[in-house]
Amino acid sequence: MSKIFAVIGDPIDHSLSPNIHSAAFRELNLDCSYIAYRIPRGELEEGVEGLKKIKINGFNVTIPHKVEMMKYVDKIDESCSVIGAVNTVSNKDGILKGYNTDMDGFLEPFKKKELPIADTKVLLLGAGGAARAIVAGFAKEKASSITIANRTLDNAIKLAEFSEKIGLNANAIKIEDVKDSAKNYDIIVNATSVGLKNEPSPISLEGINEKTIVYDIVYMPMNTDFIKKAKEENATIIFGYEMLLGQAVRAFEIWHDMEAPYNAMKKALLGGF
Ligand code: NAP
């Protein structure tokens, strides 16, 4: 029987997920379809009921529903309970199980490029939902410490407490206090939304070098000012689209229980830019 998948959120019309997953179905000749379904804030419960009625096989969850979706799943994977948000759901005989692929998606490019995380000093910009999953990733891979720099210091402090709780040494600062300290870190990640509207890099990257890994999770535009500044210093770059692709691959594997066609999915994603 034909299988059906979706991404839910609001706004949703610019989502790249339908392209990525449809390319995978074509590549493997799977009888499946993937749609973008707009569910406005406040209508998640009815929306999920509707998806169950059409016997959806699985769906991705994006802004603004990732945290609220925790209430509507029957089971949760460990990845979700640590992060406190759901971005992927499977439906097996009416039982919805929630997963969070943000962490695996974030780590995937490090694995693919064989870039080590163990014993590194990390500077993380941002303290929102994505930053929380990223902290969990660095804790899992045993980074030596993380400095969380955020516009709102309180949010950075809360995230640093979470980090310490899961075993990663952390401190919190205001983003403007990073000043010229970027060169003291091995890995620098932008997990703020700064860049989406072509804003200038949130920090100076002066003095970093080719060994510094600079990762921007903002994926549209691909070459943010933060990435451009990192290129000027010859840093090792990881683009936001690589995390997006990592997440799509992980979701595919959860739903289909088989290896995802990485190259076909990457081609479809890059074609969307
Ligand atoms: P979120 O929970 O809303 O967090 C937003 C973060 O950005 C907060 O730390 C916020 O600081 C900070 N921020 C917002 N505007 C700012 C500004 N003008 N100056 C400085 N800091 C600012 O969002 P999220 O879900 O974590 O997502 C963050 C970004 O990551 C989004 O652009 C999203 O598209 C991207 N993302 C990409 C992927 C991927 O696969 N590549 C996956 C997930 C998310 P305050 O605490 O001070 O508000």
Short mmCIF file of C-alpha atoms and ligand atoms in Angstrom, two decimals:
data_model
loop_
_atom_site.label_atom_id
_atom_site.label_comp_id
_atom_site.label_asym_id
_atom_site.label_seq_id
_atom_site.Cartn_x
_atom_site.Cartn_y
_atom_site.Cartn_z
CA MET A 1 0.00 0.00 0.00
CA SER A 2 1.15 3.52 -0.79
CA LYS A 3 2.63 5.35 2.20
CA ILE A 4 2.16 8.98 3.07
CA PHE A 5 4.42 11.40 4.95
CA ALA A 6 4.24 15.11 5.77
CA VAL A 7 5.88 18.11 7.37
CA ILE A 8 3.65 20.24 9.61
CA GLY A 9 4.24 23.81 10.77
CA ASP A 10 3.41 27.41 10.01
CA PRO A 11 4.74 28.89 7.75
CA ILE A 12 5.41 25.80 5.68
CA ASP A 13 5.28 26.67 1.97
CA HIS A 14 9.05 27.27 1.72
CA SER A 15 9.96 23.95 3.36
CA LEU A 16 12.62 21.99 1.47
CA SER A 17 11.58 18.68 3.07
CA PRO A 18 9.03 17.59 0.41
CA ASN A 19 11.75 17.91 -2.28
CA ILE A 20 14.35 16.03 -0.27
CA HIS A 21 12.09 13.10 0.68
CA SER A 22 10.43 12.87 -2.74
CA ALA A 23 13.90 12.56 -4.31
CA ALA A 24 14.67 9.68 -1.95
CA PHE A 25 11.40 7.90 -2.88
CA ARG A 26 12.21 8.29 -6.59
CA GLU A 27 15.77 7.07 -6.13
CA LEU A 28 14.62 3.88 -4.35
CA ASN A 29 11.37 3.42 -6.29
CA LEU A 30 9.29 3.62 -3.12
CA ASP A 31 5.52 4.00 -3.40
CA CYS A 32 5.38 6.96 -1.03
CA SER A 33 4.40 10.63 -1.06
CA TYR A 34 5.41 13.57 1.16
CA ILE A 35 3.36 16.75 1.57
CA ALA A 36 3.72 20.10 3.36
CA TYR A 37 0.69 20.68 5.60
CA ARG A 38 0.11 24.05 7.27
CA ILE A 39 -1.18 23.79 10.82
CA PRO A 40 -1.50 27.21 12.50
CA ARG A 41 -0.52 27.78 16.13
CA GLY A 42 -3.35 26.63 18.45
CA GLU A 43 -4.68 24.01 16.01
CA LEU A 44 -2.14 21.26 16.56
CA GLU A 45 -4.47 18.79 18.33
CA GLU A 46 -7.07 18.84 15.51
CA GLY A 47 -4.31 18.78 12.91
CA VAL A 48 -2.74 15.65 14.41
CA GLU A 49 -6.18 13.97 14.64
CA GLY A 50 -6.62 14.67 10.91
CA LEU A 51 -3.25 13.10 10.12
CA LYS A 52 -4.17 9.99 12.14
CA LYS A 53 -7.46 9.69 10.22
CA ILE A 54 -5.65 9.55 6.90
CA LYS A 55 -3.29 6.95 8.45
CA ILE A 56 -0.19 9.07 7.93
CA ASN A 57 2.93 6.88 8.21
CA GLY A 58 5.15 9.60 9.62
CA PHE A 59 5.67 13.35 9.76
CA ASN A 60 8.18 16.06 10.56
CA VAL A 61 7.28 18.86 12.95
CA THR A 62 8.63 22.38 12.67
CA ILE A 63 8.05 25.87 14.11
CA PRO A 64 5.83 26.57 16.10
CA HIS A 65 4.85 23.03 17.18
CA LYS A 66 8.05 21.24 18.24
CA VAL A 67 7.54 21.59 22.02
CA GLU A 68 3.73 21.26 22.08
CA MET A 69 3.91 18.09 19.96
CA MET A 70 5.32 16.33 23.07
CA LYS A 71 1.70 16.25 24.39
CA TYR A 72 0.28 14.40 21.39
CA VAL A 73 2.67 11.48 20.99
CA ASP A 74 2.01 8.13 22.69
CA LYS A 75 5.67 7.20 23.08
CA ILE A 76 8.86 9.21 23.13
CA ASP A 77 12.35 8.26 22.07
CA GLU A 78 15.22 9.15 24.44
CA SER A 79 16.39 11.85 21.98
CA CYS A 80 13.14 13.72 22.66
CA SER A 81 13.04 13.38 26.40
CA VAL A 82 16.51 14.95 26.75
CA ILE A 83 15.78 17.82 24.38
CA GLY A 84 12.11 18.34 25.35
CA ALA A 85 10.87 18.76 21.78
CA VAL A 86 9.68 16.53 18.92
CA ASN A 87 10.60 17.06 15.26
CA THR A 88 9.92 13.61 13.80
CA VAL A 89 6.97 11.29 14.43
CA SER A 90 6.37 7.72 13.30
CA ASN A 91 2.93 6.11 13.21
CA LYS A 92 2.79 2.36 13.71
CA ASP A 93 -0.80 1.06 13.86
CA GLY A 94 -2.09 4.31 15.32
CA ILE A 95 0.65 4.61 17.95
CA LEU A 96 2.58 7.86 17.48
CA LYS A 97 6.22 7.84 18.56
CA GLY A 98 8.19 11.09 18.83
CA TYR A 99 11.88 11.54 18.02
CA ASN A 100 14.21 14.50 17.87
CA THR A 101 16.71 14.37 15.03
CA ASP A 102 18.22 17.84 15.66
CA MET A 103 21.13 16.37 17.62
CA ASP A 104 21.96 13.56 15.16
CA GLY A 105 21.48 15.95 12.23
CA PHE A 106 23.86 18.43 13.83
CA LEU A 107 26.53 15.76 14.49
CA GLU A 108 26.28 14.08 11.07
CA PRO A 109 28.65 16.49 9.20
CA PHE A 110 31.36 15.98 11.87
CA LYS A 111 31.10 12.23 11.34
CA LYS A 112 31.04 12.46 7.55
CA LYS A 113 34.13 14.70 7.48
CA GLU A 114 35.86 12.88 10.36
CA LEU A 115 36.19 16.08 12.38
CA PRO A 116 36.84 15.30 16.05
CA ILE A 117 34.74 16.76 18.88
CA ALA A 118 36.25 15.01 21.91
CA ASP A 119 38.32 17.38 24.11
CA THR A 120 37.51 20.50 22.07
CA LYS A 121 36.62 23.94 23.42
CA VAL A 122 33.31 25.09 21.97
CA LEU A 123 31.75 28.53 21.57
CA LEU A 124 27.99 28.29 20.98
CA LEU A 125 26.06 31.39 19.92
CA GLY A 126 22.37 31.17 20.86
CA ALA A 127 20.34 29.46 23.55
CA GLY A 128 17.06 28.51 21.84
CA GLY A 129 15.59 25.13 20.89
CA ALA A 130 18.27 24.19 18.38
CA ALA A 131 21.06 25.26 20.76
CA ARG A 132 19.69 22.85 23.39
CA ALA A 133 19.95 19.91 20.98
CA ILE A 134 23.46 21.05 20.04
CA VAL A 135 24.54 21.13 23.71
CA ALA A 136 23.25 17.55 24.06
CA GLY A 137 25.32 16.60 20.98
CA PHE A 138 28.54 18.12 22.34
CA ALA A 139 27.93 16.42 25.71
CA LYS A 140 27.42 13.05 23.99
CA GLU A 141 30.62 13.46 21.96
CA LYS A 142 32.58 14.57 25.06
CA ALA A 143 33.70 18.07 24.16
CA SER A 144 35.85 19.47 26.96
CA SER A 145 33.85 22.67 27.59
CA ILE A 146 31.24 24.96 26.09
CA THR A 147 30.78 28.72 26.34
CA ILE A 148 27.20 29.73 25.60
CA ALA A 149 26.91 33.31 24.32
CA ASN A 150 23.42 34.73 23.92
CA ARG A 151 21.61 38.04 23.52
CA THR A 152 19.53 37.29 26.65
CA LEU A 153 21.96 36.22 29.37
CA ASP A 154 19.26 34.45 31.41
CA ASN A 155 18.57 31.99 28.57
CA ALA A 156 22.31 31.29 28.25
CA ILE A 157 22.52 30.64 32.01
CA LYS A 158 19.60 28.17 31.87
CA LEU A 159 21.17 26.32 28.95
CA ALA A 160 24.55 26.23 30.74
CA GLU A 161 22.79 24.64 33.75
CA PHE A 162 21.28 22.00 31.45
CA SER A 163 24.74 21.38 29.96
CA GLU A 164 26.34 20.87 33.39
CA LYS A 165 23.50 18.51 34.33
CA ILE A 166 24.25 16.26 31.37
CA GLY A 167 28.00 16.31 32.07
CA LEU A 168 29.45 19.09 29.89
CA ASN A 169 31.35 21.97 31.61
CA ALA A 170 29.66 25.20 30.62
CA ASN A 171 29.68 28.93 31.19
CA ALA A 172 27.28 31.63 30.01
CA ILE A 173 28.07 35.09 28.64
CA LYS A 174 26.32 37.85 26.73
CA ILE A 175 26.95 37.65 23.00
CA GLU A 176 28.54 41.12 22.91
CA ASP A 177 31.10 39.96 25.47
CA VAL A 178 32.62 37.47 23.01
CA LYS A 179 34.61 40.46 21.65
CA ASP A 180 37.96 39.17 20.26
CA SER A 181 37.90 35.78 22.04
CA ALA A 182 36.78 33.65 19.04
CA LYS A 183 40.40 32.58 18.44
CA ASN A 184 40.43 30.76 21.81
CA TYR A 185 37.96 28.08 20.61
CA ASP A 186 38.26 24.96 18.44
CA ILE A 187 34.62 24.93 17.30
CA ILE A 188 32.31 27.94 16.88
CA VAL A 189 28.62 27.41 16.14
CA ASN A 190 25.98 29.98 15.24
CA ALA A 191 22.63 28.68 16.54
CA THR A 192 20.94 32.09 16.67
CA SER A 193 18.58 33.09 13.89
CA VAL A 194 20.96 35.94 12.93
CA GLY A 195 21.79 35.60 9.24
CA LEU A 196 18.34 34.57 8.02
CA LYS A 197 17.73 38.16 6.94
CA ASN A 198 21.30 38.72 5.73
CA GLU A 199 22.35 40.44 8.95
CA PRO A 200 26.06 40.92 9.70
CA SER A 201 27.88 38.16 11.64
CA PRO A 202 26.85 38.26 15.32
CA ILE A 203 30.54 38.15 16.44
CA SER A 204 34.02 38.94 15.15
CA LEU A 205 35.96 35.89 13.91
CA GLU A 206 39.31 37.67 13.77
CA GLY A 207 42.32 35.52 14.57
CA ILE A 208 40.74 32.08 14.00
CA ASN A 209 42.61 29.80 11.58
CA GLU A 210 42.25 26.78 9.28
CA LYS A 211 41.95 24.46 12.27
CA THR A 212 38.94 26.30 13.67
CA ILE A 213 35.64 24.64 12.75
CA VAL A 214 32.95 27.23 12.04
CA TYR A 215 29.39 25.92 11.75
CA ASP A 216 26.37 28.06 10.89
CA ILE A 217 23.06 26.25 11.38
CA VAL A 218 21.21 29.00 9.48
CA TYR A 219 20.81 27.43 6.03
CA MET A 220 19.07 30.13 4.01
CA PRO A 221 21.02 31.96 2.66
CA MET A 222 23.76 29.35 2.36
CA ASN A 223 26.59 31.90 2.55
CA THR A 224 25.70 34.02 5.57
CA ASP A 225 27.98 36.86 6.59
CA PHE A 226 29.18 34.64 9.48
CA ILE A 227 30.26 31.97 6.94
CA LYS A 228 31.88 34.62 4.69
CA LYS A 229 33.92 35.98 7.63
CA ALA A 230 35.00 32.42 8.51
CA LYS A 231 36.09 31.80 4.91
CA GLU A 232 38.20 34.98 5.01
CA GLU A 233 40.11 33.42 7.93
CA ASN A 234 40.44 30.07 6.05
CA ALA A 235 38.47 28.23 8.72
CA THR A 236 36.96 24.74 8.22
CA ILE A 237 33.31 25.39 7.32
CA ILE A 238 30.14 23.40 7.99
CA PHE A 239 27.01 24.79 6.33
CA GLY A 240 23.48 24.82 7.76
CA TYR A 241 22.20 22.72 4.87
CA GLU A 242 24.46 19.87 6.04
CA MET A 243 22.53 19.71 9.34
CA LEU A 244 19.21 19.88 7.50
CA LEU A 245 20.32 17.01 5.29
CA GLY A 246 21.55 15.03 8.31
CA GLN A 247 18.12 15.38 9.90
CA ALA A 248 16.27 14.33 6.76
CA VAL A 249 18.51 11.26 6.45
CA ARG A 250 17.82 10.33 10.09
CA ALA A 251 14.04 10.80 9.65
CA PHE A 252 14.12 8.64 6.51
CA GLU A 253 15.89 5.87 8.42
CA ILE A 254 13.39 6.03 11.31
CA TRP A 255 10.42 5.72 8.92
CA HIS A 256 11.73 3.26 6.37
CA ASP A 257 14.17 1.18 8.39
CA MET A 258 16.73 1.23 5.57
CA GLU A 259 19.75 3.30 4.59
CA ALA A 260 18.83 6.69 3.11
CA PRO A 261 20.02 7.60 -0.42
CA TYR A 262 22.28 10.44 0.84
CA ASN A 263 23.50 11.72 -2.53
CA ALA A 264 20.07 11.88 -4.15
CA MET A 265 18.74 13.74 -1.10
CA LYS A 266 21.69 16.15 -1.13
CA LYS A 267 21.22 16.89 -4.83
CA ALA A 268 17.52 17.64 -4.29
CA LEU A 269 18.31 19.90 -1.33
CA LEU A 270 20.99 21.89 -3.15
CA GLY A 271 18.67 22.23 -6.13
CA GLY A 272 16.26 24.04 -3.79
CA PHE A 273 18.67 26.98 -3.26
P1 NAP B 1 14.72 29.84 18.79
O1 NAP B 1 14.41 28.79 19.79
O2 NAP B 1 13.69 30.89 18.49
O3 NAP B 1 16.08 30.61 19.28
C1 NAP B 1 16.55 31.75 18.61
C2 NAP B 1 17.92 32.15 19.16
O4 NAP B 1 18.42 33.25 18.38
C3 NAP B 1 17.90 32.65 20.61
O5 NAP B 1 19.13 32.32 21.23
C4 NAP B 1 17.77 34.17 20.42
O6 NAP B 1 18.29 34.90 21.51
C5 NAP B 1 18.67 34.37 19.24
N1 NAP B 1 18.38 35.59 18.51
C6 NAP B 1 17.24 35.86 17.80
N2 NAP B 1 17.35 37.10 17.24
C7 NAP B 1 18.56 37.60 17.61
C8 NAP B 1 19.24 38.83 17.34
N3 NAP B 1 18.69 39.79 16.60
N4 NAP B 1 20.48 39.00 17.87
C9 NAP B 1 21.05 38.03 18.63
N5 NAP B 1 20.46 36.85 18.91
C10 NAP B 1 19.23 36.65 18.40
O7 NAP B 1 15.10 29.24 17.38
P2 NAP B 1 15.76 27.79 17.07
O8 NAP B 1 14.68 26.82 16.80
O9 NAP B 1 16.77 27.52 18.11
O10 NAP B 1 16.46 28.10 15.66
C11 NAP B 1 17.56 29.00 15.53
C12 NAP B 1 18.00 29.08 14.07
O11 NAP B 1 18.50 27.81 13.66
C13 NAP B 1 16.87 29.40 13.07
O12 NAP B 1 17.40 30.30 12.12
C14 NAP B 1 16.56 28.08 12.41
O13 NAP B 1 16.12 28.23 11.08
C15 NAP B 1 17.91 27.39 12.44
N6 NAP B 1 17.82 25.92 12.46
C16 NAP B 1 18.46 25.24 11.47
C17 NAP B 1 18.42 23.85 11.45
C18 NAP B 1 19.13 23.11 10.36
O14 NAP B 1 18.81 21.94 10.12
N7 NAP B 1 20.11 23.68 9.70
C19 NAP B 1 17.73 23.14 12.45
C20 NAP B 1 17.09 23.88 13.48
C21 NAP B 1 17.15 25.27 13.46
P3 NAP B 1 17.36 35.29 22.80
O15 NAP B 1 17.45 34.14 23.76
O16 NAP B 1 18.00 36.54 23.31
O17 NAP B 1 15.97 35.51 22.27
#
